[in-house]
CSV table of C-alpha atoms in Angstrom, one decimal:
chain,number,residue,atom,x,y,z
S,1,MET,CA,0.0,0.0,0.0
S,2,ASP,CA,1.6,3.2,-1.2
S,3,VAL,CA,1.1,5.5,1.8
S,4,ARG,CA,3.3,7.7,4.0
S,5,ARG,CA,2.9,5.4,7.0
S,6,SER,CA,4.0,8.0,9.5
S,7,GLY,CA,1.3,10.4,8.5
S,8,LEU,CA,-1.4,7.7,8.5
S,9,GLY,CA,0.0,6.7,12.0
S,10,VAL,CA,-0.5,10.2,13.3
S,11,LEU,CA,-4.0,10.4,11.9
S,12,VAL,CA,-5.0,7.0,13.4
S,13,ALA,CA,-3.7,8.2,16.9
S,14,SER,CA,-5.5,11.6,16.7
S,15,GLN,CA,-8.8,10.0,15.6
S,16,LEU,CA,-8.6,7.5,18.5
S,17,LEU,CA,-8.2,10.5,20.9
S,18,ALA,CA,-10.9,12.7,19.2
S,19,GLY,CA,-13.3,9.7,19.1
S,20,LEU,CA,-13.1,9.4,22.9
S,21,GLY,CA,-13.6,13.2,23.3
S,22,VAL,CA,-16.7,13.3,21.0
S,23,ALA,CA,-18.3,10.3,22.4
S,24,SER,CA,-17.7,11.2,26.0
S,25,GLY,CA,-19.6,14.4,25.5
S,26,VAL,CA,-22.2,13.5,22.9
S,27,ALA,CA,-23.7,10.8,25.1
S,28,VAL,CA,-24.8,13.3,27.7
S,29,GLY,CA,-25.2,16.6,25.8
S,30,GLY,CA,-29.0,16.2,25.3
S,31,LEU,CA,-29.5,15.1,29.0
S,32,LEU,CA,-27.6,18.0,30.3
S,33,ALA,CA,-29.6,20.3,28.1
S,34,GLU,CA,-32.9,18.8,29.4
S,35,GLU,CA,-31.6,19.1,32.9
S,36,LEU,CA,-30.9,22.8,32.5
S,37,SER,CA,-34.0,23.7,30.5
S,38,GLY,CA,-36.5,21.2,31.8
S,39,THR,CA,-37.9,20.4,28.3
S,40,VAL,CA,-37.1,17.5,25.8
S,41,VAL,CA,-37.5,20.0,22.8
S,42,VAL,CA,-34.5,21.9,24.0
S,43,ALA,CA,-32.5,18.7,24.3
S,44,GLY,CA,-32.8,18.2,20.6
S,45,LEU,CA,-31.7,21.9,20.0
S,46,ALA,CA,-28.7,21.3,22.2
S,47,GLN,CA,-27.5,18.5,19.9
S,48,THR,CA,-28.3,20.7,17.0
S,49,SER,CA,-25.8,23.2,18.1
S,50,SER,CA,-23.0,20.7,18.1
S,51,VAL,CA,-23.9,19.3,14.6
S,52,LEU,CA,-24.5,22.8,13.1
S,53,GLY,CA,-21.2,23.9,14.6
S,54,ALA,CA,-19.5,21.0,12.7
S,55,GLY,CA,-21.1,22.3,9.5
S,56,LEU,CA,-20.2,25.9,10.1
S,57,TRP,CA,-16.5,25.1,10.9
S,58,ALA,CA,-16.1,22.6,8.0
S,59,ILE,CA,-15.6,25.5,5.4
S,60,PRO,CA,-12.9,27.6,7.4
S,61,LEU,CA,-11.0,24.5,8.5
S,62,ALA,CA,-10.9,23.3,4.9
S,63,ARG,CA,-9.7,26.6,3.7
S,64,LEU,CA,-7.0,26.6,6.5
S,65,ALA,CA,-6.0,23.2,5.4
S,66,GLY,CA,-5.8,24.3,1.8
S,67,ARG,CA,-3.6,27.3,2.7
S,68,ARG,CA,-1.4,25.9,5.5
S,69,GLY,CA,-1.8,22.1,5.3
S,70,ARG,CA,-3.9,19.4,7.2
S,71,ARG,CA,-1.9,19.9,10.3
S,72,TRP,CA,-3.3,23.4,10.8
S,73,GLY,CA,-6.9,22.4,9.8
S,74,LEU,CA,-7.1,19.5,12.1
S,75,GLY,CA,-5.2,21.0,15.1
S,76,CYS,CA,-7.2,24.2,15.1
S,77,GLY,CA,-10.5,22.1,15.0
S,78,TYR,CA,-9.5,20.1,18.1
S,79,ALA,CA,-8.3,23.3,19.8
S,80,LEU,CA,-11.7,24.9,19.2
S,81,ALA,CA,-13.4,21.8,20.6
S,82,VAL,CA,-11.4,22.1,23.9
S,83,ALA,CA,-12.7,25.8,24.1
S,84,GLY,CA,-16.3,24.3,23.6
S,85,CYS,CA,-15.9,21.9,26.3
S,86,LEU,CA,-14.7,24.7,28.7
S,87,LEU,CA,-17.8,26.7,27.8
S,88,VAL,CA,-20.1,23.7,28.4
S,89,LEU,CA,-18.6,23.3,31.9
S,90,GLY,CA,-19.2,27.0,32.5
S,91,SER,CA,-22.8,26.7,31.3
S,92,ALA,CA,-23.5,24.1,33.7
S,93,ALA,CA,-22.0,26.1,36.7
S,94,LEU,CA,-24.1,29.2,35.5
S,95,GLU,CA,-27.1,27.2,34.6
S,96,SER,CA,-27.1,28.9,31.2
S,97,VAL,CA,-28.8,27.0,28.3
S,98,VAL,CA,-27.5,29.8,25.9
S,99,LEU,CA,-23.9,29.5,26.9
S,100,LEU,CA,-24.4,25.6,26.6
S,101,PHE,CA,-25.5,26.1,22.9
S,102,VAL,CA,-22.4,28.3,22.3
S,103,GLY,CA,-20.1,25.7,23.8
S,104,LEU,CA,-21.6,22.7,21.9
S,105,ALA,CA,-21.3,24.8,18.6
S,106,ALA,CA,-17.5,25.1,19.3
S,107,PHE,CA,-17.5,21.4,20.4
S,108,GLY,CA,-18.8,20.6,17.0
S,109,ALA,CA,-15.4,21.7,15.5
S,110,SER,CA,-14.1,18.3,16.7
S,111,THR,CA,-16.6,16.5,14.3
S,112,ALA,CA,-15.5,18.7,11.5
S,113,ALA,CA,-11.9,18.0,12.0
S,114,GLY,CA,-12.5,14.3,12.5
S,115,LEU,CA,-14.2,14.3,9.2
S,116,GLN,CA,-11.6,16.1,7.5
S,117,ALA,CA,-9.1,13.6,8.7
S,118,ARG,CA,-10.6,11.0,6.4
S,119,PHE,CA,-9.8,13.0,3.3
S,120,ALA,CA,-6.3,13.7,4.8
S,121,ALA,CA,-5.8,10.0,4.7
S,122,ALA,CA,-7.1,9.6,1.1
S,123,GLU,CA,-4.3,12.0,0.2
S,124,LEU,CA,-1.7,9.7,1.6
S,125,THR,CA,-2.3,7.0,-1.0
S,126,THR,CA,-3.1,6.2,-4.6
S,127,ALA,CA,-6.6,5.8,-6.0
S,128,ALA,CA,-6.5,2.0,-5.8
S,129,TYR,CA,-6.3,2.1,-2.0
S,130,ARG,CA,-8.1,5.4,-1.3
S,131,ALA,CA,-11.1,3.9,0.4
S,132,ARG,CA,-9.1,1.6,2.5
S,133,ALA,CA,-6.9,4.4,3.7
S,134,LEU,CA,-9.7,6.6,4.8
S,135,SER,CA,-11.6,3.6,6.3
S,136,VAL,CA,-8.5,2.8,8.5
S,137,VAL,CA,-8.7,6.4,9.9
S,138,LEU,CA,-12.4,6.1,10.5
S,139,TRP,CA,-11.8,2.7,12.1
S,140,ALA,CA,-9.4,4.2,14.5
S,141,THR,CA,-12.2,6.2,16.0
S,142,THR,CA,-13.8,2.9,17.2
S,143,LEU,CA,-11.8,2.4,20.4
S,144,GLY,CA,-12.2,6.0,21.6
S,145,SER,CA,-15.9,6.2,20.5
S,146,VAL,CA,-16.9,3.0,22.2
S,147,LEU,CA,-15.0,3.8,25.4
S,148,GLY,CA,-16.3,7.4,25.6
S,149,PRO,CA,-20.1,6.8,26.3
S,150,ASN,CA,-19.2,4.3,29.0
S,151,LEU,CA,-17.3,6.9,30.8
S,152,SER,CA,-20.6,8.8,31.2
S,153,GLU,CA,-21.3,7.3,34.7
S,154,VAL,CA,-17.6,7.8,35.8
S,155,GLY,CA,-17.7,11.3,34.6
S,156,ALA,CA,-20.9,12.1,36.3
S,157,ARG,CA,-19.5,10.7,39.6
S,158,LEU,CA,-16.4,12.7,39.0
S,159,GLY,CA,-18.4,15.8,38.4
S,160,GLU,CA,-20.3,15.3,41.6
S,161,ARG,CA,-17.2,14.8,43.5
S,162,LEU,CA,-15.7,18.1,42.2
S,163,GLY,CA,-18.8,19.9,43.1
S,164,ILE,CA,-20.1,20.6,39.5
S,165,GLU,CA,-23.1,19.4,37.6
S,166,PRO,CA,-22.7,15.7,37.3
S,167,LEU,CA,-23.9,15.6,33.7
S,168,SER,CA,-21.1,18.0,32.7
S,169,GLY,CA,-18.5,15.8,34.3
S,170,PRO,CA,-17.9,13.6,31.1
S,171,TYR,CA,-16.7,17.0,29.3
S,172,LEU,CA,-13.6,16.9,31.5
S,173,PHE,CA,-12.5,13.8,29.7
S,174,SER,CA,-13.3,15.5,26.4
S,175,VAL,CA,-10.9,18.4,27.3
S,176,VAL,CA,-8.1,16.0,27.9
S,177,ALA,CA,-8.7,13.9,24.8
S,178,PHE,CA,-9.1,16.9,22.4
S,179,THR,CA,-6.0,18.5,23.8
S,180,ALA,CA,-4.0,15.4,23.2
S,181,ALA,CA,-5.4,15.0,19.7
S,182,ALA,CA,-4.4,18.7,18.9
S,183,LEU,CA,-0.9,18.1,20.2
S,184,THR,CA,-0.7,14.9,18.2
S,185,VAL,CA,-1.3,16.4,14.8
S,186,ALA,CA,0.6,19.5,15.6
S,187,VAL,CA,3.7,17.5,16.3
S,188,GLY,CA,3.3,14.5,14.1
S,189,LEU,CA,1.9,15.9,10.8
S,190,ALA,CA,4.2,17.4,8.1
S,191,PRO,CA,3.7,21.3,7.8
S,192,ARG,CA,3.1,21.0,4.1
S,193,PRO,CA,0.1,22.0,1.8
S,194,VAL,CA,-2.3,19.1,1.3
S,195,SER,CA,-1.3,18.8,-2.4
S,196,THR,CA,2.2,17.7,-1.7
S,197,ALA,CA,2.1,16.4,1.9
S,198,ALA,CA,2.0,12.6,0.9
S,199,GLY,CA,4.9,12.9,-1.6
S,200,LEU,CA,2.5,12.2,-4.4
S,201,PRO,CA,2.4,14.3,-7.6
S,202,ALA,CA,1.1,17.9,-7.2
S,203,PRO,CA,-2.0,19.0,-9.0
S,204,ALA,CA,-1.5,20.6,-12.5
S,205,SER,CA,-2.6,24.0,-11.0
S,206,PRO,CA,-2.5,25.5,-7.5
S,207,VAL,CA,-5.0,24.5,-4.9
S,208,GLU,CA,-8.1,26.7,-5.5
S,209,GLN,CA,-9.8,28.4,-2.5
S,210,LEU,CA,-13.3,28.4,-3.9
S,211,ARG,CA,-16.3,30.0,-2.0
S,212,PHE,CA,-19.0,27.7,-0.7
S,213,GLY,CA,-21.4,28.3,-3.5
S,214,ALA,CA,-18.8,27.9,-6.3
S,215,ALA,CA,-17.4,24.7,-4.6
S,216,LEU,CA,-20.9,23.2,-4.2
S,217,ARG,CA,-21.8,23.9,-7.8
S,218,LEU,CA,-18.6,22.4,-9.0
S,219,GLY,CA,-19.4,19.2,-7.0
S,220,LEU,CA,-23.0,19.0,-8.1
S,221,ALA,CA,-22.2,19.4,-11.8
S,222,ASN,CA,-20.4,16.0,-11.8
S,223,PRO,CA,-22.9,13.1,-11.6
S,224,LEU,CA,-20.4,11.0,-9.4
S,225,THR,CA,-19.7,14.0,-7.0
S,226,ARG,CA,-23.4,14.6,-6.9
S,227,LEU,CA,-24.1,11.1,-5.8
S,228,ALA,CA,-21.3,11.2,-3.2
S,229,VAL,CA,-22.6,14.5,-1.7
S,230,VAL,CA,-26.2,13.2,-1.4
S,231,ALA,CA,-25.0,9.9,0.0
S,232,ILE,CA,-22.9,11.3,2.8
S,233,THR,CA,-25.6,13.9,3.6
S,234,CYS,CA,-28.5,11.5,3.6
S,235,SER,CA,-26.8,8.7,5.6
S,236,HIS,CA,-25.3,11.2,8.2
S,237,THR,CA,-28.6,13.0,8.5
S,238,VAL,CA,-30.6,9.8,9.1
S,239,MET,CA,-28.1,8.5,11.7
S,240,VAL,CA,-27.9,11.8,13.5
S,241,GLY,CA,-31.7,12.4,13.7
S,242,VAL,CA,-32.3,8.9,15.3
S,243,MET,CA,-29.2,8.6,17.3
S,244,VAL,CA,-29.5,11.8,19.2
S,245,MET,CA,-33.0,11.2,20.5
S,246,THR,CA,-32.2,7.5,21.4
S,247,PRO,CA,-30.7,8.4,24.9
S,248,LEU,CA,-33.8,10.5,25.6
S,249,HIS,CA,-36.2,7.7,24.4
S,250,MET,CA,-34.4,5.1,26.5
S,251,GLY,CA,-34.6,7.4,29.5
S,252,HIS,CA,-38.2,7.8,29.1
S,253,LEU,CA,-38.6,4.0,28.9
S,254,GLY,CA,-36.7,3.8,32.3
S,255,PHE,CA,-33.3,2.6,31.1
S,256,SER,CA,-30.4,3.4,33.3
S,257,LEU,CA,-27.5,5.7,32.2
S,258,ASP,CA,-25.2,2.6,32.1
S,259,LEU,CA,-27.5,1.0,29.4
S,260,VAL,CA,-27.8,4.2,27.5
S,261,GLY,CA,-24.0,4.2,27.3
S,262,LEU,CA,-24.0,0.6,26.2
S,263,VAL,CA,-26.4,1.2,23.4
S,264,ILE,CA,-24.6,4.3,22.1
S,265,SER,CA,-21.3,2.1,22.2
S,266,ILE,CA,-22.9,-0.5,20.2
S,267,HIS,CA,-24.1,2.1,17.7
S,268,ILE,CA,-20.6,3.7,17.4
S,269,PHE,CA,-18.9,0.3,17.0
S,270,GLY,CA,-21.4,-0.2,14.1
S,271,MET,CA,-20.2,3.1,12.6
S,272,TYR,CA,-16.5,2.5,12.8
S,273,GLY,CA,-15.8,-1.2,13.6
S,274,ALA,CA,-16.7,-2.5,10.1
S,275,SER,CA,-15.1,0.5,8.2
S,276,PRO,CA,-12.1,-1.5,7.0
S,277,VAL,CA,-14.4,-4.0,5.4
S,278,MET,CA,-16.4,-1.2,3.7
S,279,GLY,CA,-13.2,0.3,2.5
S,280,TRP,CA,-12.0,-3.0,1.0
S,281,LEU,CA,-15.3,-3.5,-0.6
S,282,THR,CA,-15.3,0.0,-2.1
S,283,ASP,CA,-11.9,-0.4,-3.5
S,284,LYS,CA,-12.5,-3.9,-4.8
S,285,ILE,CA,-16.0,-3.7,-6.1
S,286,SER,CA,-17.4,-0.4,-6.3
S,287,ALA,CA,-18.5,2.7,-4.2
S,288,VAL,CA,-22.0,2.6,-5.8
S,289,GLY,CA,-22.4,-1.1,-4.6
S,290,VAL,CA,-21.3,-0.1,-1.1
S,291,LEU,CA,-23.8,2.8,-1.1
S,292,LEU,CA,-26.7,0.4,-2.1
S,293,VAL,CA,-25.6,-1.8,0.8
S,294,GLY,CA,-25.8,1.3,3.1
S,295,VAL,CA,-29.3,2.0,1.9
S,296,VAL,CA,-30.6,-1.6,2.7
S,297,VAL,CA,-28.9,-1.6,6.2
S,298,LEU,CA,-30.2,1.9,7.1
S,299,ALA,CA,-33.8,0.9,6.0
S,300,ALA,CA,-33.5,-2.3,8.2
S,301,ALA,CA,-32.3,-0.1,11.1
S,302,LEU,CA,-35.4,2.1,10.8
S,303,VAL,CA,-37.8,-0.7,10.6
S,304,LEU,CA,-36.4,-2.0,13.9
S,305,ALA,CA,-36.5,1.5,15.4
S,306,ALA,CA,-40.2,1.7,14.5
S,307,LEU,CA,-40.7,-1.4,16.6
S,308,ALA,CA,-38.6,0.0,19.5
S,309,ASP,CA,-41.5,1.9,21.2
S,310,GLU,CA,-41.5,-0.7,23.9
S,311,PRO,CA,-38.5,-1.2,26.5
S,312,SER,CA,-36.7,-3.9,24.6
S,313,MET,CA,-32.9,-3.6,25.0
S,314,LEU,CA,-32.4,-6.1,22.2
S,315,VAL,CA,-34.4,-4.3,19.6
S,316,ILE,CA,-33.0,-0.9,20.4
S,317,SER,CA,-29.5,-2.3,20.4
S,318,LEU,CA,-30.0,-4.0,17.0
S,319,ALA,CA,-31.6,-0.9,15.6
S,320,LEU,CA,-28.7,1.4,16.6
S,321,GLY,CA,-26.0,-1.1,15.7
S,322,LEU,CA,-27.5,-1.3,12.0
S,323,LEU,CA,-27.9,2.5,12.0
S,324,GLY,CA,-24.2,2.8,12.6
S,325,LEU,CA,-23.3,0.1,10.1
S,326,GLY,CA,-25.4,1.7,7.5
S,327,TRP,CA,-23.8,5.1,8.2
S,328,SER,CA,-20.4,3.4,7.6
S,329,ALA,CA,-21.3,2.2,4.2
S,330,GLY,CA,-22.7,5.6,3.2
S,331,MET,CA,-19.9,7.6,4.7
S,332,ILE,CA,-17.0,5.4,3.2
S,333,GLY,CA,-18.6,4.8,-0.2
S,334,GLY,CA,-19.6,8.4,-0.6
S,335,SER,CA,-16.2,9.8,0.7
S,336,ALA,CA,-14.3,7.6,-1.6
S,337,LEU,CA,-16.4,8.7,-4.6
S,338,LEU,CA,-16.0,12.4,-3.5
S,339,ALA,CA,-12.3,12.1,-3.2
S,340,GLY,CA,-11.8,10.5,-6.6
S,341,SER,CA,-14.3,12.6,-8.7
S,342,VAL,CA,-13.1,16.2,-8.2
S,343,ALA,CA,-10.1,17.9,-9.8
S,344,PRO,CA,-7.2,17.8,-7.4
S,345,GLU,CA,-6.8,21.6,-7.3
S,346,ALA,CA,-10.4,22.1,-6.3
S,347,LYS,CA,-10.7,19.0,-4.0
S,348,VAL,CA,-10.3,20.6,-0.6
S,349,SER,CA,-12.9,23.3,-1.3
S,350,VAL,CA,-15.4,20.9,-2.5
S,351,GLN,CA,-14.8,18.4,0.2
S,352,GLY,CA,-15.3,21.3,2.8
S,353,ALA,CA,-18.5,22.3,1.1
S,354,ALA,CA,-19.8,18.7,1.1
S,355,ASP,CA,-19.1,18.4,4.7
S,356,ALA,CA,-20.8,21.7,5.5
S,357,VAL,CA,-23.9,20.6,3.7
S,358,MET,CA,-23.8,17.3,5.5
S,359,ASN,CA,-23.6,18.7,8.9
S,360,VAL,CA,-26.1,21.5,8.4
S,361,ALA,CA,-28.7,19.0,7.1
S,362,ALA,CA,-27.8,16.8,10.1
S,363,ALA,CA,-28.3,19.8,12.4
S,364,ALA,CA,-31.7,20.4,10.9
S,365,SER,CA,-32.6,16.8,11.5
S,366,SER,CA,-31.3,17.0,15.1
S,367,ALA,CA,-33.6,20.1,15.7
S,368,VAL,CA,-36.7,18.5,14.2
S,369,SER,CA,-36.1,15.1,15.8
S,370,GLY,CA,-36.9,16.5,19.3
S,371,LEU,CA,-40.2,17.8,18.0
S,372,VAL,CA,-41.0,14.6,16.2
S,373,LEU,CA,-40.2,12.6,19.1
S,374,GLY,CA,-42.5,14.6,21.4
S,375,TRP,CA,-45.3,14.5,18.8
S,376,ALA,CA,-45.1,11.1,17.2
S,377,GLY,CA,-42.8,9.1,19.3
S,378,TYR,CA,-39.8,6.9,18.3
S,379,PRO,CA,-41.7,5.1,15.5
S,380,GLY,CA,-42.6,8.6,13.9
S,381,LEU,CA,-39.1,9.5,14.1
S,382,ALA,CA,-38.1,6.4,12.1
S,383,ALA,CA,-40.7,7.2,9.5
S,384,VAL,CA,-39.4,10.7,9.0
S,385,ALA,CA,-35.9,9.4,8.7
S,386,ALA,CA,-37.0,6.9,6.0
S,387,VAL,CA,-38.1,9.9,3.9
S,388,VAL,CA,-34.7,11.5,4.2
S,389,LEU,CA,-33.1,8.2,3.1
S,390,ALA,CA,-35.2,8.2,-0.1
S,391,PRO,CA,-32.9,10.5,-2.3
S,392,MET,CA,-29.8,8.5,-1.6
S,393,ALA,CA,-31.5,5.3,-2.4
S,394,VAL,CA,-33.0,6.7,-5.8
S,395,LEU,CA,-29.6,8.1,-7.0
S,396,ALA,CA,-27.7,5.0,-5.9
S,397,VAL,CA,-30.1,2.8,-7.8
S,398,LEU,CA,-29.9,5.1,-10.9
S,399,SER,CA,-26.1,5.0,-10.8
S,400,ALA,CA,-26.1,1.1,-10.5
S,401,VAL,CA,-28.5,0.8,-13.5
S,402,ARG,CA,-26.5,3.4,-15.6
S,403,PRO,CA,-22.9,3.1,-14.3
S,404,SER,CA,-20.4,5.8,-14.9
S,405,ALA,CA,-16.8,5.4,-15.9
S,406,GLY,CA,-14.9,3.4,-13.3
S,407,PRO,CA,-14.9,-0.1,-11.9
S,408,GLY,CA,-18.5,-1.1,-11.2
S,409,GLY,CA,-19.8,2.4,-11.6
S,410,GLY,CA,-17.9,3.5,-8.5
S,411,ALA,CA,-15.0,5.9,-8.0
S,412,PRO,CA,-12.6,6.2,-10.9
S,413,ALA,CA,-9.8,3.8,-10.8
S,414,SER,CA,-7.2,6.4,-11.3
S,415,ASP,CA,-6.7,10.0,-10.4
S,416,ARG,CA,-8.2,11.3,-13.7
S,417,PRO,CA,-11.2,13.4,-12.3
S,418,GLN,CA,-13.9,14.8,-14.5
S,419,ARG,CA,-13.3,18.6,-14.5
S,420,SER,CA,-16.1,21.1,-14.4
S,421,ARG,CA,-16.1,24.9,-14.8
S,422,VAL,CA,-17.2,27.1,-12.1
């Protein structure tokens, strides 16, 4: 595998740490918001702040990476997340929901940086191994992400011992994890522009710093890139909309915080644990084929979620595990397609725009999910998520029926992107 192994190792280590930081906080963010506000609707809006923050930070972090290199883009993202955690801790002390929202928006920069890391990995290899490289970095998130939610109870006890709001305690672990992730990329990654950091040939023209609208138009003009953007947006939006309300749904059913953490761990393991398999399938078969698998698995997860209106640990665990697995297929298949279908000089801008769209859509899903859960219950939430999944299913089927150039209708087999004019 033609990669700069030291760079890939740094990305793996930083993702492990960042996964711990994200999962430690995300498992209790909605619960903390409900505690401070006294309403389930605000709990959904709190999670929206984090996801929306990821979308808003995606563009400036991508532009920073284009100008200064991935080290700056990733390091600044994790540093912003540290500041967000400190604001969350302050919001609990001051009992301020507004400050909590601001803190969670900055916390979302960790997600933007973690998603950017998958494209950094793709730049460290050739097209034949692109999906496997980015899947390895996503897989590295598994250990930290699975461990993180299970620190919820420990963090709550630590917070109580320190005299702070117990539900804010897990964010102390997030501060340590994000600080370590920022230091890892700052010290370990080469301080070079993304186009030459891997020792691979530089693009024919300089890296372009496109505005959001121009970058998005460039992406949507290419059928392969359009499928990629829709796939990562739909799969992420479906996953977030259902996942963020699951802890609240389980709490209303009487499950303990430990069991909530266990289910979230199963979900996150589904997201990242099988990612090397998804990467291998994408490289060996096709990105479109993996996207079709993702559609089927996500649909199965939503059917089970519709049946999880009763306190069944087995059904909820299966639903959340499949939800994570379907996300993995959509994210890896779509990301590989996106990385291989855009001109190299515009790649970073288009990737940032795609991640921004994905996270803003997921933020809207998170905001609406609290309302849907309150009005129609968990089955109604699953039904709305199925509607969101439909565009991905339609485009993936059409691409399979009318395959584009490349193996199996997937990502191009070489770095010969189809160029579009802006």
